[in-house]
Short mmCIF file of C-alpha atoms in Angstrom, two decimals:
data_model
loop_
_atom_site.label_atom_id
_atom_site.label_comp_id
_atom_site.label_asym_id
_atom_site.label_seq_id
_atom_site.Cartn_x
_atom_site.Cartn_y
_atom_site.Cartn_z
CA UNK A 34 -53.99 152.83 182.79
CA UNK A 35 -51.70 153.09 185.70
CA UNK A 36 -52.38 152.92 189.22
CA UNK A 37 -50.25 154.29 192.76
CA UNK A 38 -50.36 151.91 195.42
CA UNK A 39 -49.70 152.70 199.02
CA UNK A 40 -48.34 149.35 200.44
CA UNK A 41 -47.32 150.49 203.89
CA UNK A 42 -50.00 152.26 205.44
CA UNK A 43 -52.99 150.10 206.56
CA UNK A 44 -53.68 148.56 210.11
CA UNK A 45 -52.49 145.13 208.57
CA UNK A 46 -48.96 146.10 206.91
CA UNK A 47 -48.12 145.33 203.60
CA UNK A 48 -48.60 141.52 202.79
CA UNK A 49 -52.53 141.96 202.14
CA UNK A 50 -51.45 144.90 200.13
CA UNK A 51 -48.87 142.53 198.18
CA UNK A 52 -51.21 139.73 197.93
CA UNK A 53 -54.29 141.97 196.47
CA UNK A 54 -52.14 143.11 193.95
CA UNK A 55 -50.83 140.22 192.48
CA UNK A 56 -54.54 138.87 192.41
CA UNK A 57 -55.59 142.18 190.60
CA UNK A 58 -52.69 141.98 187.92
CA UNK A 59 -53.82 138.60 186.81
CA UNK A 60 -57.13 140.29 186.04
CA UNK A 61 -56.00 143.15 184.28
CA UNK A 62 -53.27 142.56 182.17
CA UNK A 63 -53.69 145.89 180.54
CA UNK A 64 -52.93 147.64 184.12
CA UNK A 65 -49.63 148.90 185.37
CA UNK A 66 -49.33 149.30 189.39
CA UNK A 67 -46.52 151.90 190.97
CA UNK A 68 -46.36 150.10 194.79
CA UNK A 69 -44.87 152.48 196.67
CA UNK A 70 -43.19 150.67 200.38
CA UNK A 71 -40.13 148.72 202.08
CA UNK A 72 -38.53 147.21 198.89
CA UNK A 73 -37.73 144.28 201.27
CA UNK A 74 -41.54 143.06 202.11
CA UNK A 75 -42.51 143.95 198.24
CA UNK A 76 -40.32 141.54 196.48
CA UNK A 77 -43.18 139.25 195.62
CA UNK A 78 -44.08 141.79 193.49
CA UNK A 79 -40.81 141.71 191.11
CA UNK A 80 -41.69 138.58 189.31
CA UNK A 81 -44.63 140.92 187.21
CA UNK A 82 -43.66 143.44 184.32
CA UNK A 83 -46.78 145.57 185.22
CA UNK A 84 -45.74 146.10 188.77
CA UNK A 85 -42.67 148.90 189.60
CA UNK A 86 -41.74 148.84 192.80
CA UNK A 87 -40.94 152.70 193.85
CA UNK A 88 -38.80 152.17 197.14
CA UNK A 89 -40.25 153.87 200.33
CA UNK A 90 -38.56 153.62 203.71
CA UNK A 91 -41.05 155.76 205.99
CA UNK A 92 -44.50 155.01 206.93
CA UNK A 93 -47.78 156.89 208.24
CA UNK A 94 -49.14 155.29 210.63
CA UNK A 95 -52.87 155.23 211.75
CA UNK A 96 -51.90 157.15 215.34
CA UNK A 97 -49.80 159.86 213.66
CA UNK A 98 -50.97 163.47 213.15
CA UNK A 99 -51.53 165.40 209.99
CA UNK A 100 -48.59 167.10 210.23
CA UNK A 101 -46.37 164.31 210.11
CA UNK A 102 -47.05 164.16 206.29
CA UNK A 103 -45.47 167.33 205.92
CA UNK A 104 -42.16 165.45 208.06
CA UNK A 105 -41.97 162.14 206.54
CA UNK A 106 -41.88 163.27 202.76
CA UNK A 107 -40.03 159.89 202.14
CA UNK A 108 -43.24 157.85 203.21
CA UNK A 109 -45.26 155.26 201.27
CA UNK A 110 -48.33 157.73 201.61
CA UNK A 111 -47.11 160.71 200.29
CA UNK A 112 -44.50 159.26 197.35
CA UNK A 113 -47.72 157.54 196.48
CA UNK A 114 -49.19 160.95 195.85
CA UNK A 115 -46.57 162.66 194.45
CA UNK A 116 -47.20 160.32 191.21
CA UNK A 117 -50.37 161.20 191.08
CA UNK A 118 -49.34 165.01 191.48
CA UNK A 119 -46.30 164.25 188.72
CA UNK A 120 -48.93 163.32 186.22
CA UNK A 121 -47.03 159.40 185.99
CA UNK A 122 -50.40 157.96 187.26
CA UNK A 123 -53.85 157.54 187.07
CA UNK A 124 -55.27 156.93 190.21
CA UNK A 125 -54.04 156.65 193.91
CA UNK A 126 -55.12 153.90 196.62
CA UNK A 127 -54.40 153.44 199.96
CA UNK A 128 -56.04 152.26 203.35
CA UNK A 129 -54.13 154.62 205.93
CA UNK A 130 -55.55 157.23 207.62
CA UNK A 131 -58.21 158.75 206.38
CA UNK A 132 -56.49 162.21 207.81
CA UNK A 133 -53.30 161.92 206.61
CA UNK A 134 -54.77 160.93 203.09
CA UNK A 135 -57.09 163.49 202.78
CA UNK A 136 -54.24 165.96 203.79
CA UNK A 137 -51.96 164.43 201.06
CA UNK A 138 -54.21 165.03 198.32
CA UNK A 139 -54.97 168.30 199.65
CA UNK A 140 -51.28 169.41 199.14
CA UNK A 141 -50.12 167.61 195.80
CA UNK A 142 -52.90 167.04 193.97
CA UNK A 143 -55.45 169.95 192.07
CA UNK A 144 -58.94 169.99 192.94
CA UNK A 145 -61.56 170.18 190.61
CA UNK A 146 -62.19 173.67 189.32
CA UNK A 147 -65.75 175.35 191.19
CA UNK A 148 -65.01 172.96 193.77
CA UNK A 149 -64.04 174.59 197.24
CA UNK A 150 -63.80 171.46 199.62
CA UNK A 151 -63.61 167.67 198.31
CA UNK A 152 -64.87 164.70 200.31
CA UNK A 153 -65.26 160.98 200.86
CA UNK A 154 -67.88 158.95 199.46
CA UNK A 155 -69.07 155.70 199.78
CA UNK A 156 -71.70 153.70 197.70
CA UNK A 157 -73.49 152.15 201.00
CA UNK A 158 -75.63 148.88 200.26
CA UNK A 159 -79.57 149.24 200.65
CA UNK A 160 -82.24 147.07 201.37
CA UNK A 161 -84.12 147.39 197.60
CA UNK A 162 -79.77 146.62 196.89
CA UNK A 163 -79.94 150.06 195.11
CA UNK A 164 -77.07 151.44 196.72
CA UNK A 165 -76.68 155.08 198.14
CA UNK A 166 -74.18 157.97 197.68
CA UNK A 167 -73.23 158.89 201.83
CA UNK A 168 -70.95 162.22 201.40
CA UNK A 169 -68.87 163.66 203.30
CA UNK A 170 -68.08 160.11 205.48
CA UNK A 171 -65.07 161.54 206.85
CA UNK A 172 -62.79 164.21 204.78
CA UNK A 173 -64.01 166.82 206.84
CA UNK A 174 -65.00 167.52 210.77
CA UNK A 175 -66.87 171.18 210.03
CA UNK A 176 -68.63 172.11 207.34
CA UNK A 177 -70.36 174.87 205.93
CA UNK A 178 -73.69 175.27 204.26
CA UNK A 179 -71.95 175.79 200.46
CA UNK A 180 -69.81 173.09 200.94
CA UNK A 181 -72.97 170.71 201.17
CA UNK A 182 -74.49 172.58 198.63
CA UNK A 183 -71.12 171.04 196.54
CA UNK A 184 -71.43 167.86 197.65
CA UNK A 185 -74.68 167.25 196.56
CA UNK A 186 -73.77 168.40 192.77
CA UNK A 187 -70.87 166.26 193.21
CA UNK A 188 -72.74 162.97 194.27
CA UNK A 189 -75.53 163.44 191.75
CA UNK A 190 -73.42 163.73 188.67
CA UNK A 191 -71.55 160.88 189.91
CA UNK A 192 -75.12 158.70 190.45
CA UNK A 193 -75.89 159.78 186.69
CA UNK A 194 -72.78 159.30 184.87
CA UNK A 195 -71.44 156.22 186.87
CA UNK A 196 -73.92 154.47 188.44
CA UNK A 197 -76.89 155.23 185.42
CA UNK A 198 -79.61 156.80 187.87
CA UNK A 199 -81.74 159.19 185.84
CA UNK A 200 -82.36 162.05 187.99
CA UNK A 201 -81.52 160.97 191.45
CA UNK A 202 -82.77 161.55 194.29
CA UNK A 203 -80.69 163.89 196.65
CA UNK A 204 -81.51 163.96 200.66
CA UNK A 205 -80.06 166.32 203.57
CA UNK A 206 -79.19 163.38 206.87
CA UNK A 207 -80.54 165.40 209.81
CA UNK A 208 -82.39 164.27 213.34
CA UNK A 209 -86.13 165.18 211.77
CA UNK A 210 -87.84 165.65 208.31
CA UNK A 211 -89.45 168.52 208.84
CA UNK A 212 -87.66 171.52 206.61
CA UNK A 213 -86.87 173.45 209.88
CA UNK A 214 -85.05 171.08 211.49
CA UNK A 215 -81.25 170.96 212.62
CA UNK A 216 -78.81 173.70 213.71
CA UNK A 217 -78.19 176.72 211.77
CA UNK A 218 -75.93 175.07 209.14
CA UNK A 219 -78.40 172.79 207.94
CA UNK A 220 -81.39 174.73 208.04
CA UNK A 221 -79.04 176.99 205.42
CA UNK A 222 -78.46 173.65 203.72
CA UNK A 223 -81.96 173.07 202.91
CA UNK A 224 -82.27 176.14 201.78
CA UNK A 225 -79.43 176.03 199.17
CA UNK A 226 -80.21 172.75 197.96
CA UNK A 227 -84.05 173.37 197.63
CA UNK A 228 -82.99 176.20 195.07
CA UNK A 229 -80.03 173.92 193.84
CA UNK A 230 -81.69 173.25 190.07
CA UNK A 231 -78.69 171.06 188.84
CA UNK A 232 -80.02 168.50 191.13
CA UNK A 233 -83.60 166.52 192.58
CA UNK A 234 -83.78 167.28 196.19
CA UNK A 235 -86.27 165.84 198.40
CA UNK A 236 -86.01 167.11 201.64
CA UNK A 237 -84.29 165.87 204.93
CA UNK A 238 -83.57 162.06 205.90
CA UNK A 239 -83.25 160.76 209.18
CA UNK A 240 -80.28 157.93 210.34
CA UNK A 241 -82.32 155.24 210.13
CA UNK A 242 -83.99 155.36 206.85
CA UNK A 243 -80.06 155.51 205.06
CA UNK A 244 -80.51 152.11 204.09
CA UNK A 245 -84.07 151.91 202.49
CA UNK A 246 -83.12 152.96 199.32
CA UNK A 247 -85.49 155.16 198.94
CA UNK A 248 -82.89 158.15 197.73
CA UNK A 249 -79.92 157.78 195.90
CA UNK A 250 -77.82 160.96 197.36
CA UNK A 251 -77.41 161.44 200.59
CA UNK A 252 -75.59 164.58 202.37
CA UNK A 253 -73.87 165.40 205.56
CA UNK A 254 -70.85 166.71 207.32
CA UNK A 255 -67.85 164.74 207.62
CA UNK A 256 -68.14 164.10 211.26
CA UNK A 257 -71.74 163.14 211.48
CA UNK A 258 -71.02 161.18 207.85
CA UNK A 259 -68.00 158.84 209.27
CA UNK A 260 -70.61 158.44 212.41
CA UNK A 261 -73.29 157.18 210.71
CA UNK A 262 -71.02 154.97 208.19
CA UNK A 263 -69.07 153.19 211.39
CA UNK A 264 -72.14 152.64 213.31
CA UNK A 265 -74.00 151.20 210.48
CA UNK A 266 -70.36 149.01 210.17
CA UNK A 267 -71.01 148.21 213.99
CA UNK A 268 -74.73 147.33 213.88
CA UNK A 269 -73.84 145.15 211.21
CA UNK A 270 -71.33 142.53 212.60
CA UNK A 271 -72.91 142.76 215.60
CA UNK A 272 -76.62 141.81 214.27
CA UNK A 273 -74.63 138.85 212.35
CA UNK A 274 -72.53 138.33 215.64
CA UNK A 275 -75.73 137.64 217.29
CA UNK A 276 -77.48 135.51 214.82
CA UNK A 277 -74.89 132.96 214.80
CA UNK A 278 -74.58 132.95 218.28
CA UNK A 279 -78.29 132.53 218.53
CA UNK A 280 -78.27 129.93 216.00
CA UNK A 281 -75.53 127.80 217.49
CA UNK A 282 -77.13 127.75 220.90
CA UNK A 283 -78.95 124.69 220.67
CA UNK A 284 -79.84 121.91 218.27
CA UNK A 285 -82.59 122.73 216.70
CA UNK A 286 -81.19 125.94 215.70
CA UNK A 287 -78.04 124.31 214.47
CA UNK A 288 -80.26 122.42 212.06
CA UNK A 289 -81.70 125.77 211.38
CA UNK A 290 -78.38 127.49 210.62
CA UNK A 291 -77.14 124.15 207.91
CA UNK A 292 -80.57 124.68 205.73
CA UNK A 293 -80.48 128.57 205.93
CA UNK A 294 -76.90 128.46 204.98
CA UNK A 295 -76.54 130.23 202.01
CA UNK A 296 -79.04 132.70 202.62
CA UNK A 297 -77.84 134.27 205.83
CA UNK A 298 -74.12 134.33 203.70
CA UNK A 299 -76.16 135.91 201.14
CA UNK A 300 -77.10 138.96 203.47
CA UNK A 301 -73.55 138.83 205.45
CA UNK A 302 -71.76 139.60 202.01
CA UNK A 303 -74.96 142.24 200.95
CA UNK A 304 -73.72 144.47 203.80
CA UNK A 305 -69.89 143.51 204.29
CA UNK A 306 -67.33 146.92 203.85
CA UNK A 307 -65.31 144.57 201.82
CA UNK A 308 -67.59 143.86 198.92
CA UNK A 309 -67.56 148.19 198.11
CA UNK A 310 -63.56 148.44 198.48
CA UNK A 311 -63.40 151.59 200.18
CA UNK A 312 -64.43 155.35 199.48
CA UNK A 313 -63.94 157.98 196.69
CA UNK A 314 -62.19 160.92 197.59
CA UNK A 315 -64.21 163.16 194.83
CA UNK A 316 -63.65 166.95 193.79
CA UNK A 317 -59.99 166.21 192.85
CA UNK A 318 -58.18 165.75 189.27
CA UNK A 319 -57.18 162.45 189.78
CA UNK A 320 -58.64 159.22 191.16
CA UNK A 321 -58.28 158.69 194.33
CA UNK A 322 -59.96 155.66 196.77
CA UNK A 323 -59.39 155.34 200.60
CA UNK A 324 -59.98 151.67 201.67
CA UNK A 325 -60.71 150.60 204.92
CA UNK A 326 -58.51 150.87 207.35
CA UNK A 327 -58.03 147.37 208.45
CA UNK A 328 -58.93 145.93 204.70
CA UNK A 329 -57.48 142.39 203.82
CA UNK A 330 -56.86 141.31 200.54
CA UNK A 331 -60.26 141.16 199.10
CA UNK A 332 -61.23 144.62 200.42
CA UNK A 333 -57.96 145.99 198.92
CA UNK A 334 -58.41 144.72 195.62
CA UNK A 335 -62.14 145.91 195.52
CA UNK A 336 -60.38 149.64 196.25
CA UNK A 337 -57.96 149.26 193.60
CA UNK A 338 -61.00 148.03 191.21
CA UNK A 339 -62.77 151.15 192.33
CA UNK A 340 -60.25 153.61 191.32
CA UNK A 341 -59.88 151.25 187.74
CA UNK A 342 -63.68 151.96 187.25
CA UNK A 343 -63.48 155.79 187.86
CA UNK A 344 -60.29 155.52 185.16
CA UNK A 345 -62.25 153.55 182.87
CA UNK A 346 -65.33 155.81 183.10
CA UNK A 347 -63.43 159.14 183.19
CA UNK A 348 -65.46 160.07 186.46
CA UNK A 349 -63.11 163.43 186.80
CA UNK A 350 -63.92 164.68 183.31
CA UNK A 351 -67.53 163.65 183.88
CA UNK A 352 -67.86 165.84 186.96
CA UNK A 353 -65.66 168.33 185.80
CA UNK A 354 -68.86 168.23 182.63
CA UNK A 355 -71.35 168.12 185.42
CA UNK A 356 -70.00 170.69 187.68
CA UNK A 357 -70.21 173.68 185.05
#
């Protein structure tokens, strides 16, 4: 199995990117890794037979525009993609922008035959620590009604095949329950995944029930998606933020902090980004995993063992199956 590696394009530059991989190749001795960057900050890397270091002297950085992908064809992004697109590779990771990605796979590599717009997913942690399916979280600003429709198939037949969940659950994530609710787009949304028999729908879900657990699938636009996913980030750190604070405060809560130790590290690591890697870009031929933009070293290797689990499992056949 063989794996691209974008080394240059995260808010943190390549030495997390260098340092995750050397900790993955110890794991996986049957794994090769292409890391595509500045030969100069990837020498590290030499020292392992597995790793070939492809020699990349532009970068993509977080502030650029989706054009420049089409101008800086000698980036660590796009050679990156190119060996997915060449067929020399199995997967593709990276933690640039999410844009730029997106936009890169959309030009080199195929998409998934039936499939008319591919998205981001990400496997968000519940409170029942189910896990949910949150697609689109950020591929796309607009969609349509049929492209939900797609995403729903898509995220289902991923919950069955990879994550074992006999006939999941699929929601619609929109400001009421109630079947007419939402604009025009989602009220044809319902509509199309009410009649949808390749998949269980159960009607609409509001924001703040994403994390019960109580469905498996959920569904949304790309913009309202990444919303929801970077204020449930937000909420997060902060509710942490302000338990420690709390906790540290005064005395007696000091001595409450040392005996409830491992539990509150317990829930800190049940709802840290870095624990799920990053997102899968599904509805393409190859796999491909955005990580967090401003990943470190554990987050980065958690990516790169997400894309090695959708390798391992054949998730593209599998949907490819699941999609006729």
């Amino acid at each position: 199995m063989k794996l691209a590696i974008d080394a240059m394009s995260g808010d943190l530059g390549s030495s997390i990117v260098v340092e995750a991989c050397i900790h993955f190749i110890n794991k996986h001795k049957d794994v090769e890794l292409y890391v595509t960057g500045k030969k100069e900050e990837l020498t590290k890397l030499s020292d392992f037979s597995q790793i070939h270091i492809i020699d990349a002297r532009e970068v993509l950085t977080m502030s650029e525009g989706i054009l420049a992908v089409r101008r800086k064809k000698e980036s660590s992004m796009v050679k990156a993609m190119m060996l997915g697109k060449e067929g020399k590779v199995d997967g593709i990771v990276s933690c640039g922008s999410t844009g730029s990605f997106y936009t890169c796979a959309m030009l080199f590599l195929k998409r998934i035959e039936g499939v008319e717009k591919s998205c981001l997913m990400a496997i968000l942690p519940t409170y029942n620590d189910k896990g949910v399916a949150l697609l689109d979280v950020g591929a796309n600003a607009e969609n349509q009604a049929s492209h939900l429709n797609d995403f729903a198939v898509m995220g289902s037949v991923y919950s069955t095949l990879v994550r074992g969940i006999k006939k999941p659950k699929v929601a619609l994530l929109n400001i009421g329950t109630e079947e007419k609710k939402g604009n025009e787009v989602h009220q044809e949304t319902y509509q199309l995944l009410k009649e949808n028999d390749k998949i269980h729908f159960v009607g609409n879900i509001e924001g703040r029930d994403i994390l019960n657990g109580d469905v498996d699938v959920i569904v949304t636009d790309g913009f309202s998606g990444n919303i929801a996913l970077k204020s449930i980030e937000g909420t997060a750190m902060i509710l942490m933020k302000c338990i420690k604070e709390s906790m540290m405060s005064s005395t007696k809560g000091k001595l409450g902090a040392l005996l409830a130790k491992d539990s509150l590290y317990a829930l800190k690591d049940k709802f840290d980004y870095k624990s799920v890697g990053g997102a899968l870009m599904v509805g393409f031929e190859k796999a491909v995993v955005k990580a967090h933009g401003a990943s470190d070293a554990k987050a980065f290797e958690n990516a790169m063992e997400l894309a090695l689990k959708m390798v391992e499992q054949d998730v593209v056949f599998k949907m490819k199956e699941g999609l006729k």
